[in-house]
């Protein structure tokens, strides 16, 4: 946590004074910078996992489905919000399916109409009869 703060504010303050104030060894800080932050490595791995799941499922999975896939296949528990933020940063937008549209009968046609053989009257003059 301290190392990340030092890294963020290295333009504003000198690293030596920040290490003295926060009681951190400079060699430890530089070792952390050289080897890389564990959080950054986890984020890179998570980003690649999310991208691979997204591509493998024809770019149709959103954050809910990706969360389920991460839990089932990799055993990772990640919040939907974090997955959504990662998808937004990677510009991964799921493809939306077309809504199902019901095709009803087209009465404006020139095809022959079946004759009304039964000639039934479905309208009654009185209620409940």
XYZ file of N, CA, C and O in Angstrom, residues 5 28 35 37 39 43 46 50 69 72 74-75 77-78 81 85 103 108-109 111:
80
model
N 1.562 4.132 -3.042
C 1.401 5.576 -2.814
C 2.661 6.316 -3.212
O 2.600 7.390 -3.815
N 13.780 -1.847 -0.554
C 12.538 -2.624 -0.627
C 11.591 -2.015 -1.660
O 10.946 -2.734 -2.423
N 10.237 -5.879 -9.488
C 9.538 -7.154 -9.649
C 8.089 -6.964 -10.057
O 7.472 -7.872 -10.593
N 4.214 -4.996 -8.939
C 3.217 -5.111 -7.880
C 2.392 -6.372 -8.099
O 2.030 -6.697 -9.231
N -0.666 -6.840 -7.237
C -1.999 -6.447 -7.700
C -2.005 -6.211 -9.205
O -2.947 -6.581 -9.893
N -4.193 -8.195 -11.897
C -5.065 -7.486 -12.828
C -4.782 -7.877 -14.264
O -5.703 -8.045 -15.059
N -6.215 -11.305 -14.783
C -7.676 -11.237 -14.819
C -8.151 -10.610 -16.124
O -9.123 -11.079 -16.721
N -10.609 -12.490 -18.734
C -11.886 -11.901 -19.152
C -11.921 -11.756 -20.668
O -12.924 -12.073 -21.315
N -18.648 -17.746 -15.555
C -17.596 -18.527 -16.210
C -16.302 -18.496 -15.393
O -15.614 -19.514 -15.274
N -16.936 -20.886 -12.432
C -17.002 -22.310 -12.788
C -15.666 -22.858 -13.296
O -15.202 -23.902 -12.854
N -12.488 -21.266 -13.449
C -11.232 -20.885 -12.816
C -11.331 -20.753 -11.296
O -10.316 -20.544 -10.636
N -12.529 -20.819 -10.748
C -12.706 -20.720 -9.307
C -12.441 -19.338 -8.754
O -12.128 -19.191 -7.568
N -13.630 -15.573 -7.658
C -14.801 -14.799 -7.258
C -14.460 -13.332 -7.481
O -13.604 -12.767 -6.799
N -15.121 -12.737 -8.460
C -14.895 -11.342 -8.826
C -16.258 -10.682 -8.927
O -17.213 -11.279 -9.419
N -19.251 -5.545 -10.791
C -18.812 -4.163 -11.020
C -17.370 -4.134 -11.508
O -17.030 -3.404 -12.436
N -16.014 -2.820 -15.070
C -14.984 -1.787 -15.230
C -13.834 -2.278 -16.100
O -13.308 -1.528 -16.932
N -44.270 -12.791 -36.246
C -44.858 -12.523 -37.550
C -46.315 -12.986 -37.513
O -46.590 -14.178 -37.426
N -53.395 -8.688 -46.024
C -53.361 -7.956 -47.289
C -52.564 -8.759 -48.317
O -51.395 -8.506 -48.575
N -53.213 -9.763 -48.874
C -52.548 -10.588 -49.872
C -53.567 -10.955 -50.961
O -54.780 -10.784 -50.809
N -53.744 -14.065 -52.258
C -53.855 -15.514 -52.287
C -55.319 -15.919 -52.088
O -56.110 -15.172 -51.518
